[in-house]
Amino acid sequence: MLDTHELGRRPGSMRRVQRTVAAPEHLGTEVIGIPTGTDLELDLRLEAVMEGVLVTGHVRGRAVGECVRCLEEVVEDLDVPFQELYAYAERVKAAGEAGLDEDEDEVRELDGDLIDIEPALRDTVVPALPFQPLDTPDCPGLCSECGFRLADDPDHSHEILDPRWAELNRLQGMFDETKES
């Protein structure tokens, strides 16, 4: 929650906010996210405008997850730009009565002089996370036969015979046995 009381309702008044907050729960996806309770650095500018309060700035944090190819830990530092308009309650009500907000996205509203930035923070940070995180850009993944991590031994391989040739291999083995005797 951010307090906007100092801004008043004078368009053009501005205030900087720099804060370190604990990350909320479930700030991420199934494979990567910012762990609950870890530090998120907020570097924000609150500016009073005619419609409400415009919040702009950056959110910084450290996302932790697992590589989608080899399941090793991935750590990614994030620095995400943030911008959101929080409308005054009477502006939202007037726009709703006039039917002006039908085509607009969800309008975030001030709660008195307070701004709850968690939903907007979530809407900004989660899409900025990598969709398919990798521990290294050229991660070869795991062996499809045994699950061995291929980055540990690039020459790892298995001799796999095509089952269509199995009968021919059996016959060759029989021929080799008769040849030896």
Short mmCIF file of C-alpha atoms in Angstrom, two decimals:
data_model
loop_
_atom_site.label_atom_id
_atom_site.label_comp_id
_atom_site.label_asym_id
_atom_site.label_seq_id
_atom_site.Cartn_x
_atom_site.Cartn_y
_atom_site.Cartn_z
CA MET A 1 0.00 0.00 0.00
CA LEU A 2 1.23 3.46 -0.90
CA ASP A 3 -0.08 6.64 0.71
CA THR A 4 -0.85 9.51 -1.69
CA HIS A 5 -2.08 11.97 0.93
CA GLU A 6 0.98 14.25 0.52
CA LEU A 7 0.16 14.74 -3.18
CA GLY A 8 -3.23 16.18 -2.46
CA ARG A 9 -5.32 16.48 -5.58
CA ARG A 10 -3.14 19.07 -7.25
CA PRO A 11 -2.28 17.89 -10.78
CA GLY A 12 1.46 18.12 -11.31
CA SER A 13 2.47 17.43 -7.72
CA MET A 14 4.92 14.56 -7.52
CA ARG A 15 6.64 12.37 -4.96
CA ARG A 16 9.34 9.69 -5.27
CA VAL A 17 9.04 6.44 -3.36
CA GLN A 18 11.89 3.98 -2.93
CA ARG A 19 11.03 0.96 -0.88
CA THR A 20 12.05 -2.63 -0.39
CA VAL A 21 9.04 -4.88 0.18
CA ALA A 22 8.50 -8.61 0.62
CA ALA A 23 7.32 -10.41 -2.51
CA PRO A 24 3.71 -11.59 -2.30
CA GLU A 25 2.73 -15.25 -2.69
CA HIS A 26 2.58 -16.84 -6.15
CA LEU A 27 4.44 -14.11 -8.00
CA GLY A 28 5.41 -16.20 -11.00
CA THR A 29 4.59 -19.23 -13.12
CA GLU A 30 4.96 -22.97 -12.59
CA VAL A 31 8.62 -22.98 -13.71
CA ILE A 32 9.94 -19.61 -12.46
CA GLY A 33 8.90 -16.92 -10.01
CA ILE A 34 9.98 -14.59 -7.26
CA PRO A 35 9.99 -16.57 -4.01
CA THR A 36 7.48 -15.44 -1.40
CA GLY A 37 8.98 -13.03 1.10
CA THR A 38 12.15 -12.21 -0.86
CA ASP A 39 13.05 -8.57 -1.45
CA LEU A 40 11.44 -6.55 -4.22
CA GLU A 41 12.88 -3.11 -4.74
CA LEU A 42 10.39 -0.45 -5.79
CA ASP A 43 11.67 2.77 -7.33
CA LEU A 44 8.49 4.69 -8.09
CA ARG A 45 7.27 8.17 -8.91
CA LEU A 46 3.74 9.11 -7.82
CA GLU A 47 2.30 11.99 -9.80
CA ALA A 48 -1.11 13.59 -9.34
CA VAL A 49 -3.01 14.02 -12.61
CA MET A 50 -6.60 15.10 -13.37
CA GLU A 51 -7.95 11.52 -13.34
CA GLY A 52 -6.04 10.27 -10.30
CA VAL A 53 -2.47 9.26 -9.50
CA LEU A 54 -0.02 8.01 -12.12
CA VAL A 55 2.56 5.59 -10.72
CA THR A 56 5.67 5.00 -12.85
CA GLY A 57 9.04 3.47 -12.13
CA HIS A 58 10.85 0.16 -11.88
CA VAL A 59 10.48 -3.06 -9.93
CA ARG A 60 13.62 -5.08 -9.25
CA GLY A 61 13.85 -8.58 -7.88
CA ARG A 62 15.40 -12.01 -8.31
CA ALA A 63 13.39 -14.80 -9.91
CA VAL A 64 14.25 -18.43 -9.16
CA GLY A 65 13.08 -21.43 -11.13
CA GLU A 66 14.23 -24.45 -13.06
CA CYS A 67 15.58 -24.92 -16.56
CA VAL A 68 12.92 -26.39 -18.83
CA ARG A 69 15.52 -28.60 -20.53
CA CYS A 70 17.65 -30.02 -17.70
CA LEU A 71 15.78 -29.04 -14.50
CA GLU A 72 18.81 -27.24 -13.00
CA GLU A 73 18.20 -24.10 -10.96
CA VAL A 74 17.80 -20.84 -12.88
CA VAL A 75 18.31 -17.46 -11.21
CA GLU A 76 17.31 -14.37 -13.16
CA ASP A 77 17.60 -10.75 -12.03
CA LEU A 78 14.61 -8.67 -13.11
CA ASP A 79 14.32 -4.95 -13.68
CA VAL A 80 10.80 -4.33 -14.96
CA PRO A 81 9.35 -0.94 -15.91
CA PHE A 82 6.08 -0.17 -14.14
CA GLN A 83 3.32 2.27 -15.07
CA GLU A 84 -0.23 2.35 -13.80
CA LEU A 85 -2.95 4.96 -13.40
CA TYR A 86 -5.05 4.84 -10.23
CA ALA A 87 -8.25 6.80 -10.72
CA TYR A 88 -10.09 8.77 -8.06
CA ALA A 89 -13.24 6.96 -6.93
CA GLU A 90 -15.54 9.77 -8.10
CA ARG A 91 -13.89 9.76 -11.56
CA VAL A 92 -14.47 6.02 -11.91
CA LYS A 93 -18.09 6.42 -10.80
CA ALA A 94 -18.72 9.34 -13.20
CA ALA A 95 -17.13 7.46 -16.12
CA GLY A 96 -19.25 4.39 -15.32
CA GLU A 97 -22.48 6.43 -15.21
CA ALA A 98 -21.60 8.14 -18.49
CA GLY A 99 -20.74 4.77 -20.09
CA LEU A 100 -17.25 5.98 -20.98
CA ASP A 101 -15.33 3.02 -19.59
CA GLU A 102 -17.01 0.19 -21.52
CA ASP A 103 -14.13 -0.30 -23.98
CA GLU A 104 -11.28 0.46 -21.58
CA ASP A 105 -9.24 -2.07 -19.66
CA GLU A 106 -9.80 -2.56 -15.95
CA VAL A 107 -9.49 0.79 -14.18
CA ARG A 108 -7.60 0.63 -10.92
CA GLU A 109 -9.06 2.80 -8.22
CA LEU A 110 -7.61 4.63 -5.23
CA ASP A 111 -8.93 3.52 -1.87
CA GLY A 112 -9.22 6.93 -0.24
CA ASP A 113 -5.61 8.14 -0.29
CA LEU A 114 -4.16 4.63 -0.50
CA ILE A 115 -2.96 2.66 -3.53
CA ASP A 116 -2.76 -1.14 -3.47
CA ILE A 117 -0.05 -1.82 -6.05
CA GLU A 118 0.10 -5.62 -5.59
CA PRO A 119 -2.34 -6.51 -8.44
CA ALA A 120 -0.63 -4.13 -10.87
CA LEU A 121 2.77 -5.36 -9.70
CA ARG A 122 1.70 -8.93 -10.42
CA ASP A 123 0.35 -7.92 -13.86
CA THR A 124 3.71 -6.30 -14.66
CA VAL A 125 6.21 -8.80 -13.22
CA VAL A 126 4.70 -12.15 -14.24
CA PRO A 127 4.64 -11.45 -18.02
CA ALA A 128 8.25 -10.20 -17.79
CA LEU A 129 9.45 -13.59 -16.51
CA PRO A 130 11.00 -15.90 -19.14
CA PHE A 131 8.40 -18.22 -20.66
CA GLN A 132 10.89 -21.08 -20.95
CA PRO A 133 13.80 -20.38 -18.57
CA LEU A 134 17.19 -21.92 -19.39
CA ASP A 135 20.22 -22.26 -17.11
CA THR A 136 22.46 -21.52 -20.12
CA PRO A 137 21.35 -20.33 -23.57
CA ASP A 138 22.76 -23.47 -25.21
CA CYS A 139 21.57 -26.00 -22.60
CA PRO A 140 21.47 -29.43 -24.30
CA GLY A 141 18.96 -30.85 -21.80
CA LEU A 142 18.67 -34.44 -20.61
CA CYS A 143 19.27 -37.73 -22.40
CA SER A 144 15.94 -39.05 -23.62
CA GLU A 145 16.99 -42.63 -22.85
CA CYS A 146 18.40 -42.43 -19.33
CA GLY A 147 17.86 -38.85 -18.07
CA PHE A 148 21.59 -38.06 -17.85
CA ARG A 149 22.39 -34.32 -17.94
CA LEU A 150 24.04 -33.84 -21.34
CA ALA A 151 25.95 -30.71 -20.28
CA ASP A 152 28.03 -32.89 -17.91
CA ASP A 153 29.22 -35.14 -20.79
CA PRO A 154 28.64 -33.84 -24.33
CA ASP A 155 29.75 -37.22 -25.79
CA HIS A 156 27.12 -39.20 -23.88
CA SER A 157 25.25 -41.60 -26.16
CA HIS A 158 23.49 -44.95 -26.33
CA GLU A 159 23.68 -47.51 -29.10
CA ILE A 160 20.11 -47.81 -30.20
CA LEU A 161 19.20 -50.37 -32.81
CA ASP A 162 16.19 -49.87 -34.99
CA PRO A 163 13.70 -52.62 -34.08
CA ARG A 164 13.02 -53.17 -37.78
CA TRP A 165 16.56 -54.55 -38.11
CA ALA A 166 16.34 -56.84 -35.06
CA GLU A 167 15.63 -60.00 -37.07
CA LEU A 168 18.52 -59.29 -39.44
CA ASN A 169 20.85 -58.78 -36.46
CA ARG A 170 19.66 -62.10 -35.01
CA LEU A 171 20.37 -63.87 -38.29
CA GLN A 172 23.80 -62.22 -38.50
CA GLY A 173 24.55 -63.46 -35.00
CA MET A 174 23.57 -67.00 -36.02
CA PHE A 175 25.77 -66.75 -39.12
CA ASP A 176 28.72 -65.53 -37.03
CA GLU A 177 28.28 -68.51 -34.61
CA THR A 178 28.26 -71.08 -37.42
CA LYS A 179 31.26 -69.40 -39.06
CA GLU A 180 33.29 -69.70 -35.81
CA SER A 181 32.50 -73.43 -35.38
#
